[in-house]
mmCIF file of C-alpha atoms and ligand atoms in Angstrom:
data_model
loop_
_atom_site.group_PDB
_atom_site.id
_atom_site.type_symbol
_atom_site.label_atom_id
_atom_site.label_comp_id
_atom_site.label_asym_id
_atom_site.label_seq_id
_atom_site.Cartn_x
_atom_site.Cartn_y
_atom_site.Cartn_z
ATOM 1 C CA UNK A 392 20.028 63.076 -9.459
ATOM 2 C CA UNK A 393 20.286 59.651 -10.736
ATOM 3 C CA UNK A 394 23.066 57.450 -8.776
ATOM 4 C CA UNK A 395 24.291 54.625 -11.641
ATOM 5 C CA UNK A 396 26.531 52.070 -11.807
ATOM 6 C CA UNK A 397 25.555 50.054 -14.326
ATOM 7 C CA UNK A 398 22.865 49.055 -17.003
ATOM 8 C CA UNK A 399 19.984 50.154 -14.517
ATOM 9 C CA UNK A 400 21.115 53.198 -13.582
ATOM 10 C CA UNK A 401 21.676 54.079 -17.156
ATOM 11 C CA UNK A 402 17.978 53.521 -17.974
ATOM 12 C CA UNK A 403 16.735 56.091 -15.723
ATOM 13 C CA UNK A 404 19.121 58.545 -17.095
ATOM 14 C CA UNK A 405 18.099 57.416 -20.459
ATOM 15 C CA UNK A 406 14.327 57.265 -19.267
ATOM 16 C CA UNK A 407 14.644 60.925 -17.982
ATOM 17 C CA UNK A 408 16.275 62.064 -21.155
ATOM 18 C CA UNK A 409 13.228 60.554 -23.022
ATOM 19 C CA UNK A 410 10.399 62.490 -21.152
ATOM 20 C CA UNK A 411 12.572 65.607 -21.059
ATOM 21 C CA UNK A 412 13.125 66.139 -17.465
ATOM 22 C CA UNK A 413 15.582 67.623 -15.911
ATOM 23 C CA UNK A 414 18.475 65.476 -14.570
ATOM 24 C CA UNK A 415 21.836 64.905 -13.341
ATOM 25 C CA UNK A 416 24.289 62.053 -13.048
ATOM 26 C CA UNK A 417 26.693 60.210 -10.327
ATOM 27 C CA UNK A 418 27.935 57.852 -13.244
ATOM 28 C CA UNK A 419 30.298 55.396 -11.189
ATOM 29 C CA UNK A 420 30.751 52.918 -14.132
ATOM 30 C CA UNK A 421 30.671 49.477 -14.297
ATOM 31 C CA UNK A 422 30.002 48.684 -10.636
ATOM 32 C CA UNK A 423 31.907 50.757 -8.644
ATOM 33 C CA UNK A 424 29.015 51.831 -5.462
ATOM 34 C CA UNK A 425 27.640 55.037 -5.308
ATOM 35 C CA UNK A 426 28.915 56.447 -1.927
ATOM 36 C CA UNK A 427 27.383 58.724 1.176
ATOM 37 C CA UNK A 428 29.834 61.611 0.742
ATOM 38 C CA UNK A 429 29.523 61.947 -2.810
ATOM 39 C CA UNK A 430 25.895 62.131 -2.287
ATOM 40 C CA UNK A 431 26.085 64.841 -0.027
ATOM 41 C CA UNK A 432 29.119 66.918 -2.589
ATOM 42 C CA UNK A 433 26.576 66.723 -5.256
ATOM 43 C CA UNK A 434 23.516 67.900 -3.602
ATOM 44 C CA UNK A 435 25.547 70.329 -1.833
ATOM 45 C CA UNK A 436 26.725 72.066 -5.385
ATOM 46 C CA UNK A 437 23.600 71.695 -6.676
ATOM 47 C CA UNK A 438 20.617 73.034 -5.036
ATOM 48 C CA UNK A 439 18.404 72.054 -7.900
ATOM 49 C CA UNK A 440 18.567 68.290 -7.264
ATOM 50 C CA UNK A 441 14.964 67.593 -5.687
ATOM 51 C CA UNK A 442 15.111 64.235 -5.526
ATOM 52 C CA UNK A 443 18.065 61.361 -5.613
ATOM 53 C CA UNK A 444 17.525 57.596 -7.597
ATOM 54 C CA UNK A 445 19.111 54.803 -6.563
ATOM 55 C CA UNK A 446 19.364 51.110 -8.011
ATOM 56 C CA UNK A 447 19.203 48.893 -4.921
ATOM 57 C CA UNK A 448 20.449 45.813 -6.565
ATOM 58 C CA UNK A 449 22.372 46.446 -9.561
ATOM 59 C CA UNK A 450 21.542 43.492 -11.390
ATOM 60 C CA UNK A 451 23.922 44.244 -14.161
ATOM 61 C CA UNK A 452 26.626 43.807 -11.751
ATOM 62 C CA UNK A 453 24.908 41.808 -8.781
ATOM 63 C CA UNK A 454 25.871 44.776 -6.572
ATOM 64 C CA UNK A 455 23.910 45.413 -3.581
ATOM 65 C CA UNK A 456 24.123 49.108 -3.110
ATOM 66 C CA UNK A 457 24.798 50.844 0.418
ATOM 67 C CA UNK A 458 21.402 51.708 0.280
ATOM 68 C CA UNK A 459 21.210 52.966 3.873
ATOM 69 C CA UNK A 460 24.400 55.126 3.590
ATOM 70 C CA UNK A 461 22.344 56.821 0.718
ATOM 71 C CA UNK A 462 19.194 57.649 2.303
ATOM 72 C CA UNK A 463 21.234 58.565 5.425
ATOM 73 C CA UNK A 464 22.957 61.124 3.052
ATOM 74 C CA UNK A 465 19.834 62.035 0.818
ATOM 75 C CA UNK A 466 18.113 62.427 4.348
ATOM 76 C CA UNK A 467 20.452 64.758 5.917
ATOM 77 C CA UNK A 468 20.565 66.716 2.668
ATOM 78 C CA UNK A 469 16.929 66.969 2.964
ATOM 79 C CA UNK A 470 16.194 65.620 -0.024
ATOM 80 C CA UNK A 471 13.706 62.791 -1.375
ATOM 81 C CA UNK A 472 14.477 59.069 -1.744
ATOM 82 C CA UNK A 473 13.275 56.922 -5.252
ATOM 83 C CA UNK A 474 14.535 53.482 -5.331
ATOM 84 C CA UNK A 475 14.462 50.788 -8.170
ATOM 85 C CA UNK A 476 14.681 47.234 -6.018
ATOM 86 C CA UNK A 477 12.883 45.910 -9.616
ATOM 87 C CA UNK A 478 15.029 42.608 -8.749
ATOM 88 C CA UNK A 479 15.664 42.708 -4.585
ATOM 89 C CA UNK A 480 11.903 43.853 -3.643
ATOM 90 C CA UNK A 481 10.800 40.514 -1.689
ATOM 91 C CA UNK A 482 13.957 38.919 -0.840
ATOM 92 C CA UNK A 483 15.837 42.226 0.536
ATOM 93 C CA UNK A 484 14.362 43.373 3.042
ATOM 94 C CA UNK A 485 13.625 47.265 2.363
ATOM 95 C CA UNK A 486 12.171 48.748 5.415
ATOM 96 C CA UNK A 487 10.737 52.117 5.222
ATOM 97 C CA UNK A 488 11.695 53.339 8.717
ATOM 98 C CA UNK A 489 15.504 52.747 8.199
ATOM 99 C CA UNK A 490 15.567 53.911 4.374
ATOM 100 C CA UNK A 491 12.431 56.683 4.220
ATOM 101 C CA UNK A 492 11.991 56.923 0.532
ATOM 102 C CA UNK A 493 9.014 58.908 -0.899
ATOM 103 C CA UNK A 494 8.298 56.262 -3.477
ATOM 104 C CA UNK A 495 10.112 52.545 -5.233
ATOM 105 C CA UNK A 496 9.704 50.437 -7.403
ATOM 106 C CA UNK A 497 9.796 46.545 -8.206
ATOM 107 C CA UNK A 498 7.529 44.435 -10.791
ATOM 108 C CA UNK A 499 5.371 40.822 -10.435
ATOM 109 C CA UNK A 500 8.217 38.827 -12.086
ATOM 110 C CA UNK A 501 11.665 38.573 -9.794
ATOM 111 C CA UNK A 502 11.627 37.920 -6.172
ATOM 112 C CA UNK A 503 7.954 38.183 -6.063
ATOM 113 C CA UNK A 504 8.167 34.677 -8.418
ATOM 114 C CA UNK A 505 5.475 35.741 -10.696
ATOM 115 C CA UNK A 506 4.937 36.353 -14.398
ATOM 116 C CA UNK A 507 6.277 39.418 -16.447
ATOM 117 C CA UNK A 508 3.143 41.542 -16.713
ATOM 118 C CA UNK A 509 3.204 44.809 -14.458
ATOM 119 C CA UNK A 510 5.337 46.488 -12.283
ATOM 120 C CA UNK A 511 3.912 48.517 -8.954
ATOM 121 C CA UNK A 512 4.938 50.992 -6.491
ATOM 122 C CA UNK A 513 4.869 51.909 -2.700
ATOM 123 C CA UNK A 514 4.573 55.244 -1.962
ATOM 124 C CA UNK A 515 4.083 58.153 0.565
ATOM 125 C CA UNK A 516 -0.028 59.078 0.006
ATOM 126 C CA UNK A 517 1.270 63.051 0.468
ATOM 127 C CA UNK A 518 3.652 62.146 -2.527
ATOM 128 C CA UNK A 519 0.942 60.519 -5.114
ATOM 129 C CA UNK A 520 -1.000 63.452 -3.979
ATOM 130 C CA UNK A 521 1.478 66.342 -4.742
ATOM 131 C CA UNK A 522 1.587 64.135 -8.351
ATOM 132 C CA UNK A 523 -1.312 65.057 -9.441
ATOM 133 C CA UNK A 524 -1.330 66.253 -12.704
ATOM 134 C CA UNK A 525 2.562 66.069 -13.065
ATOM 135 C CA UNK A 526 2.488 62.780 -15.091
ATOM 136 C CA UNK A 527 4.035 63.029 -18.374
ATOM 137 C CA UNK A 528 2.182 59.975 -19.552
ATOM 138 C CA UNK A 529 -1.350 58.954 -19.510
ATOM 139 C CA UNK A 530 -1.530 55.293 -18.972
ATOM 140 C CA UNK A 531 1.528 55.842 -16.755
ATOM 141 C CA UNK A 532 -0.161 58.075 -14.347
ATOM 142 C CA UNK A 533 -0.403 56.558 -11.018
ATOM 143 C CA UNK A 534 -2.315 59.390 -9.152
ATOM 144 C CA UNK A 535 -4.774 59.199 -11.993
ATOM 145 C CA UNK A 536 -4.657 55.047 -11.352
ATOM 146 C CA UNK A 537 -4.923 55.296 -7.563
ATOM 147 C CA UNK A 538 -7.609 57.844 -7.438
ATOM 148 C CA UNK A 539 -9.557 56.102 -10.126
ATOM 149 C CA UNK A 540 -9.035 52.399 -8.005
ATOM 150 C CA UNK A 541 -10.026 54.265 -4.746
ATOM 151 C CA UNK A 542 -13.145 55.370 -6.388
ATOM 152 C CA UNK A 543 -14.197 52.406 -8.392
ATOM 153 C CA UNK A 544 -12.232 49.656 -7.503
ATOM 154 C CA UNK A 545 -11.615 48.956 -10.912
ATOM 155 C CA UNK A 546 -8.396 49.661 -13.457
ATOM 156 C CA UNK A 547 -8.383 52.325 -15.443
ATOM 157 C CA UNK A 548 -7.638 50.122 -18.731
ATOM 158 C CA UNK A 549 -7.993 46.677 -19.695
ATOM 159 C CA UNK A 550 -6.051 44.650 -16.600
ATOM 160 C CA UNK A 551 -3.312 41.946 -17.068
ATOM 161 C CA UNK A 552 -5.654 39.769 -15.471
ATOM 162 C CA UNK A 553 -3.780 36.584 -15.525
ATOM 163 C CA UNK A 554 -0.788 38.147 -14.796
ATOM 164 C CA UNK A 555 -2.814 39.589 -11.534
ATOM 165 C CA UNK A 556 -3.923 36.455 -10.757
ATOM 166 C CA UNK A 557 -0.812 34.800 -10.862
ATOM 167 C CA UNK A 558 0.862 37.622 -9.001
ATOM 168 C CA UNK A 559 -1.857 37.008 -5.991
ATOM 169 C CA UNK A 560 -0.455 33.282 -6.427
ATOM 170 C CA UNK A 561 3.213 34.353 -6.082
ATOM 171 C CA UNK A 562 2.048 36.831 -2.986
ATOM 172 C CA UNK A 563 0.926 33.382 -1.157
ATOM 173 C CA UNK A 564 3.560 31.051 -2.418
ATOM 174 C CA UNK A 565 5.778 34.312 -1.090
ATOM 175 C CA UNK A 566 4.188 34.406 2.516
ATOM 176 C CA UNK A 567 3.713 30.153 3.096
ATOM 177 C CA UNK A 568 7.397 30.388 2.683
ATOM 178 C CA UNK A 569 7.973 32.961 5.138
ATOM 179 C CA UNK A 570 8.144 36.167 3.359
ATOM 180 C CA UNK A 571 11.265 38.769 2.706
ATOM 181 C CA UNK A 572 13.629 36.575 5.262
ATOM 182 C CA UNK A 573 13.182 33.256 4.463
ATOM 183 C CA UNK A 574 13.064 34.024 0.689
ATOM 184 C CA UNK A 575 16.147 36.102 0.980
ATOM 185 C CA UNK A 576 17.632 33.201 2.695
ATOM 186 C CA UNK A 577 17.050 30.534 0.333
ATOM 187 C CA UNK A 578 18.859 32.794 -2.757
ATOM 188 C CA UNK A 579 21.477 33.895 -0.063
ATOM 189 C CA UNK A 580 22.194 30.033 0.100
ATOM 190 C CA UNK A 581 21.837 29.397 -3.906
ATOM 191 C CA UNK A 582 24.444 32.015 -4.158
ATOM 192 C CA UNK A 583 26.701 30.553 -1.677
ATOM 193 C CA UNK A 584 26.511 27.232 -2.760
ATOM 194 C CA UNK A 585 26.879 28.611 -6.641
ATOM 195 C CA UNK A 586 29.861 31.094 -5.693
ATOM 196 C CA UNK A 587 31.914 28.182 -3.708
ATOM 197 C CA UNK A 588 31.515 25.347 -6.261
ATOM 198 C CA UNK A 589 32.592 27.720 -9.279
ATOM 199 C CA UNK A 590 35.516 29.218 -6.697
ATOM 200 C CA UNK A 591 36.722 25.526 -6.754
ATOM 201 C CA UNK A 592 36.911 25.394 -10.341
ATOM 202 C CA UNK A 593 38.867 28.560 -10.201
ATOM 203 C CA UNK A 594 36.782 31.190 -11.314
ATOM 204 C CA UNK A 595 36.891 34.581 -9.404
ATOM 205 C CA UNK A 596 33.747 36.471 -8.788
ATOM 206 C CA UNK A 597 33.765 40.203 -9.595
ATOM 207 C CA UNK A 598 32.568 41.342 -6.178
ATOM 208 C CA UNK A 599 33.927 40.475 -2.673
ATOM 209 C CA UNK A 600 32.255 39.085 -0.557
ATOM 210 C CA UNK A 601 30.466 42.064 1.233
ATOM 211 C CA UNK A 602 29.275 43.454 -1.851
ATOM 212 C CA UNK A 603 27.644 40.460 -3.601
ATOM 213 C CA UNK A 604 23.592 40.661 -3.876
ATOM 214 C CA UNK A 605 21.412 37.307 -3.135
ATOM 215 C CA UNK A 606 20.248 38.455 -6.742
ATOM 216 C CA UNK A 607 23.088 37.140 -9.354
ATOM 217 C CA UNK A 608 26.725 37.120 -9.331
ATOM 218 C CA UNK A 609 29.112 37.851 -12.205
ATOM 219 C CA UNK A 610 31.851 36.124 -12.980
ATOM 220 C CA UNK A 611 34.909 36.340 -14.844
ATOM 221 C CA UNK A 612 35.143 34.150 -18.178
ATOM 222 C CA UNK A 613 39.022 31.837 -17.912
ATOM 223 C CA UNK A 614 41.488 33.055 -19.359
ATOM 224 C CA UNK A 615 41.951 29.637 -21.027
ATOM 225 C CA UNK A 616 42.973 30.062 -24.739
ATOM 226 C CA UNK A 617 40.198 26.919 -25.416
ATOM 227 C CA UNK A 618 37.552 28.940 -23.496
ATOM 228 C CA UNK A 619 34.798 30.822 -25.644
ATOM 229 C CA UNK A 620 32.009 32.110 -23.870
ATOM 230 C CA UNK A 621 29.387 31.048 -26.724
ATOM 231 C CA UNK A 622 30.391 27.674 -26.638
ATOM 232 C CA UNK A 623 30.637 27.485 -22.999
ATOM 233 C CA UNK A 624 26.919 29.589 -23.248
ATOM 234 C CA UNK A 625 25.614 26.805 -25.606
ATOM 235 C CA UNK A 626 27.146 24.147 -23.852
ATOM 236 C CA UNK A 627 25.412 24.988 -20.188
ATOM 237 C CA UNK A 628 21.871 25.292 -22.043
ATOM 238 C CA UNK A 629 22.259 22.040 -23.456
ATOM 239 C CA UNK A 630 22.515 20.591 -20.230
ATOM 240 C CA UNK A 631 19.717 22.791 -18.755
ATOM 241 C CA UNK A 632 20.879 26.064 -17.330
ATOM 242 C CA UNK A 633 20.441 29.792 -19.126
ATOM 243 C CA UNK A 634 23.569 31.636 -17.700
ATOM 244 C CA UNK A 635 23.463 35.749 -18.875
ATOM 245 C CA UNK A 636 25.926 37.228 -21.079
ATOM 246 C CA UNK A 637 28.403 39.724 -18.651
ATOM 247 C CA UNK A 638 27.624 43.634 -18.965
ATOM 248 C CA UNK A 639 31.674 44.979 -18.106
ATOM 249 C CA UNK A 640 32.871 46.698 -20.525
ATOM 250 C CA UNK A 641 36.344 46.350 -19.610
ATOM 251 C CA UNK A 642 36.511 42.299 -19.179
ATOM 252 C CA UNK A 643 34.486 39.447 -20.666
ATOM 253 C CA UNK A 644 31.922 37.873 -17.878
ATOM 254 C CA UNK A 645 29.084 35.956 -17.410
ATOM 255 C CA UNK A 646 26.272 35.931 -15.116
ATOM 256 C CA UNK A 647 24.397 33.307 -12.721
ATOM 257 C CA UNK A 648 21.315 33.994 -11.353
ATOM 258 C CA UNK A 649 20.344 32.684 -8.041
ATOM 259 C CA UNK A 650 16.536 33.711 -7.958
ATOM 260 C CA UNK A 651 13.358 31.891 -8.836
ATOM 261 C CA UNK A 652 11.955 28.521 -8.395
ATOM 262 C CA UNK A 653 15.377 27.306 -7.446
ATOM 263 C CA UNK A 654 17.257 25.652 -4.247
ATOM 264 C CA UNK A 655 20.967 24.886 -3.511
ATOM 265 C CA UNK A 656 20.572 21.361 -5.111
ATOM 266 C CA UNK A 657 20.134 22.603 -8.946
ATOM 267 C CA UNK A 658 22.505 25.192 -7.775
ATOM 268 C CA UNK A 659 24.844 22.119 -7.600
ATOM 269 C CA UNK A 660 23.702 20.835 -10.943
ATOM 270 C CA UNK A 661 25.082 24.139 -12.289
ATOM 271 C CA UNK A 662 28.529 23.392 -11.057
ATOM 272 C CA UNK A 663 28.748 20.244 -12.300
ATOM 273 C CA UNK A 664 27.573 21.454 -15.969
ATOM 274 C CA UNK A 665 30.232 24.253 -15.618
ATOM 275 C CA UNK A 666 32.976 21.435 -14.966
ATOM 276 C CA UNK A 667 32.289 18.998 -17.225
ATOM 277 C CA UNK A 668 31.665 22.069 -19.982
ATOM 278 C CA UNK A 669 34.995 23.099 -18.914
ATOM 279 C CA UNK A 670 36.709 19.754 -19.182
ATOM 280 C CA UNK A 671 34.728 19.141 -22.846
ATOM 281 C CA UNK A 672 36.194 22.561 -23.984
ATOM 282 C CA UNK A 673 39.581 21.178 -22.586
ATOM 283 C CA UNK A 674 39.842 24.397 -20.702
ATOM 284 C CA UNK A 675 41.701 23.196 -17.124
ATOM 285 C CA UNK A 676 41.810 26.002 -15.460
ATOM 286 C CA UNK A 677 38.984 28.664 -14.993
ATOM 287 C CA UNK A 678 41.224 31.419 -13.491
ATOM 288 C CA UNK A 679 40.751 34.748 -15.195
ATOM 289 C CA UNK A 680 43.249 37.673 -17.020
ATOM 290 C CA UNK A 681 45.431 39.665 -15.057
ATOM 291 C CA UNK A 682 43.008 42.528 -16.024
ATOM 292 C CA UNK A 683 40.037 40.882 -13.737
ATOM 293 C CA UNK A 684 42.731 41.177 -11.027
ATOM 294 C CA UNK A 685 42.670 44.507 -11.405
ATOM 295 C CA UNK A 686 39.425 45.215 -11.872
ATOM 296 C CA UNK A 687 38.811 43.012 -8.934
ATOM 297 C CA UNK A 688 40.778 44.999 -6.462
ATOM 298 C CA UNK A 689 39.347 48.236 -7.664
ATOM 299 C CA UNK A 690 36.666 47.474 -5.080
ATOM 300 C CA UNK A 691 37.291 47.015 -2.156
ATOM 301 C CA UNK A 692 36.053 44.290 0.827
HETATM 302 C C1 LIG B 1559 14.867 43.954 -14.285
HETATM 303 C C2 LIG B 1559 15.219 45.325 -13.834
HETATM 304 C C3 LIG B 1559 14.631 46.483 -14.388
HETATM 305 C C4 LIG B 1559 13.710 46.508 -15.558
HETATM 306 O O1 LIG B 1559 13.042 45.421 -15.796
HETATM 307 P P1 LIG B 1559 12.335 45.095 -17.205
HETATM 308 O O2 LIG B 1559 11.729 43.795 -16.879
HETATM 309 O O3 LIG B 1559 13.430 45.032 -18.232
HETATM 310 O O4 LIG B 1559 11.375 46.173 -17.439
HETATM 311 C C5 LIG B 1559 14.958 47.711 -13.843
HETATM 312 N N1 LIG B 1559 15.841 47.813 -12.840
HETATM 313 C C6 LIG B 1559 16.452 46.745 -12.313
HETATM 314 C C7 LIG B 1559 17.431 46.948 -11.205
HETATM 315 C C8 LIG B 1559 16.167 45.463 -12.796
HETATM 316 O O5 LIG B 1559 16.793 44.397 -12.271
#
């Protein structure tokens, strides 16, 4: 059972549908958090579900998911734990003995700081084990990769070897900073110093408070007739700073991210190129529609 709400969670489904294996959905939407009871309602009806998929940050969103009220429920269901923390692995801290999952994954190139190249996973040993021979895909076949590294110390196929090497980079860079918690503080900060300074201009995050991720924040584009988010887009990149397009489907948004080789001073420099891209565009007010209102209080602190 695959728990989505957003772009993330749809790619499992739409990876599942792909290799022909049999699924189910919690589609919440947009954003909207999978939740502990529903958890528990599903796998009760269904006594096929084997295992349960969660995003941990929804990046599409910037949602941080109530992770442990999931494996609590997946957990007192009996049932196994996957987790994609692709983008909160390293700066979220995701400790096995308070969320047991059986296996997750995350990949060299977001909190870990290193180049695009590979993802990896941590798993239970009994787990790859029982996987033997299950794998749908051969270069994709981790018991086949972990036995064969256990026995030779080598990769089955040609290795990313720069991308390895910079990942054992990243892995120091990671721990002279002080690991998960000091990492996770330093984009907990960029957020906060990003979220005020665009508050003050008058744009309204999508997420309260408790629900934001260290990861990215979305915000609402003005409802300013003068404001256009390609110009605005354009505008920010010309003075230095790739914002992401919004994913809602219901409301136009844009995205900040906090993570990466950044601190709260360039976080400042984004504020600044948001005002005076506002004030070029002759936009004076950043608030958003009436419908981000509503969307807004569709979640709730
Ligand atoms: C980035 C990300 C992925 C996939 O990453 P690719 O680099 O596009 O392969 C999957 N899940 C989450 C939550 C992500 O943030």
């Amino acid at each position: 059972m695959v728990l989505s709400n957003g772009t993330y969670g749809l790619r499992i489904v739409q990876t599942l549908e792909y290799l022909n294996r049999a699924h189910t959905v919690i589609d919440k939407g947009d954003y909207l958090p999978p939740r502990g009871p529903e958890v528990i309602a599903a796998i009760s009806a269904d006594p096929a579900i084997t295992h349960v998929v969660v995003v941990h940050c929804e990046t599409s969103s910037g949602i941080l998911n109530p992770i442990k009220e999931i494996s609590d429920a997946v957990k007192a269901c009996g049932r196994k734990l996957l987790v994609d923390s692709m983008s909160a692995f390293g700066a979220v801290p995701l400790d096995f003995n308070e969320i047991p999952y059986v296996a997750m994954v995350s990949s060299a190139n977001k909190c870990i700081e290193g180049v695009p190249g590979f993802g990896f996973i941590i798993a239970r040993k009994d787990e790859l084990e029982a996987a033997k021979g299950r794998s749908h895909s051969l270069s994709l076949d981790i018991h086949a990769q972990w036995a064969h590294m256990n026995k030779t110390g080598q990769w089955r196929f040609t290795p990313p070897t720069h991308v390895v090497v910079a990942f054992l980079e990243a892995l120091r860079a990671h721990k002279l900073e002080g690991g998960v918690e000091a990492r996770g503080a330093r984009y907990t900060n960029n957020r906060d110093v990003v979220v005020k300074g665009m508050r003050e201009l008058g744009f309204e995050t999508l997420l309260k408070d408790r629900w934001m991720s260290p990861i990215i924040v979305t915000f609402f584009c003005p409802a300013h007739k003068n404001f256009g988010f390609n110009a605005f887009y354009e505008s920010m990149k010309s003075k230095g700073f790739i914002i992401y397009p919004g994913k809602l489907t219901v409301v136009d948004s844009f995205r900040i991210g906090c993570i990466g080789q950044m601190d709260e001073g360039v976080m400042r420099q984004v504020v600044t190129a948001a005002a005076e891209t506002l004030s070029e565009m002759g936009v004076d007010t950043a608030a958003p529609p009436e419908i981000a209102l509503v969307e807004q209080a569709k979640l709730a602190a």
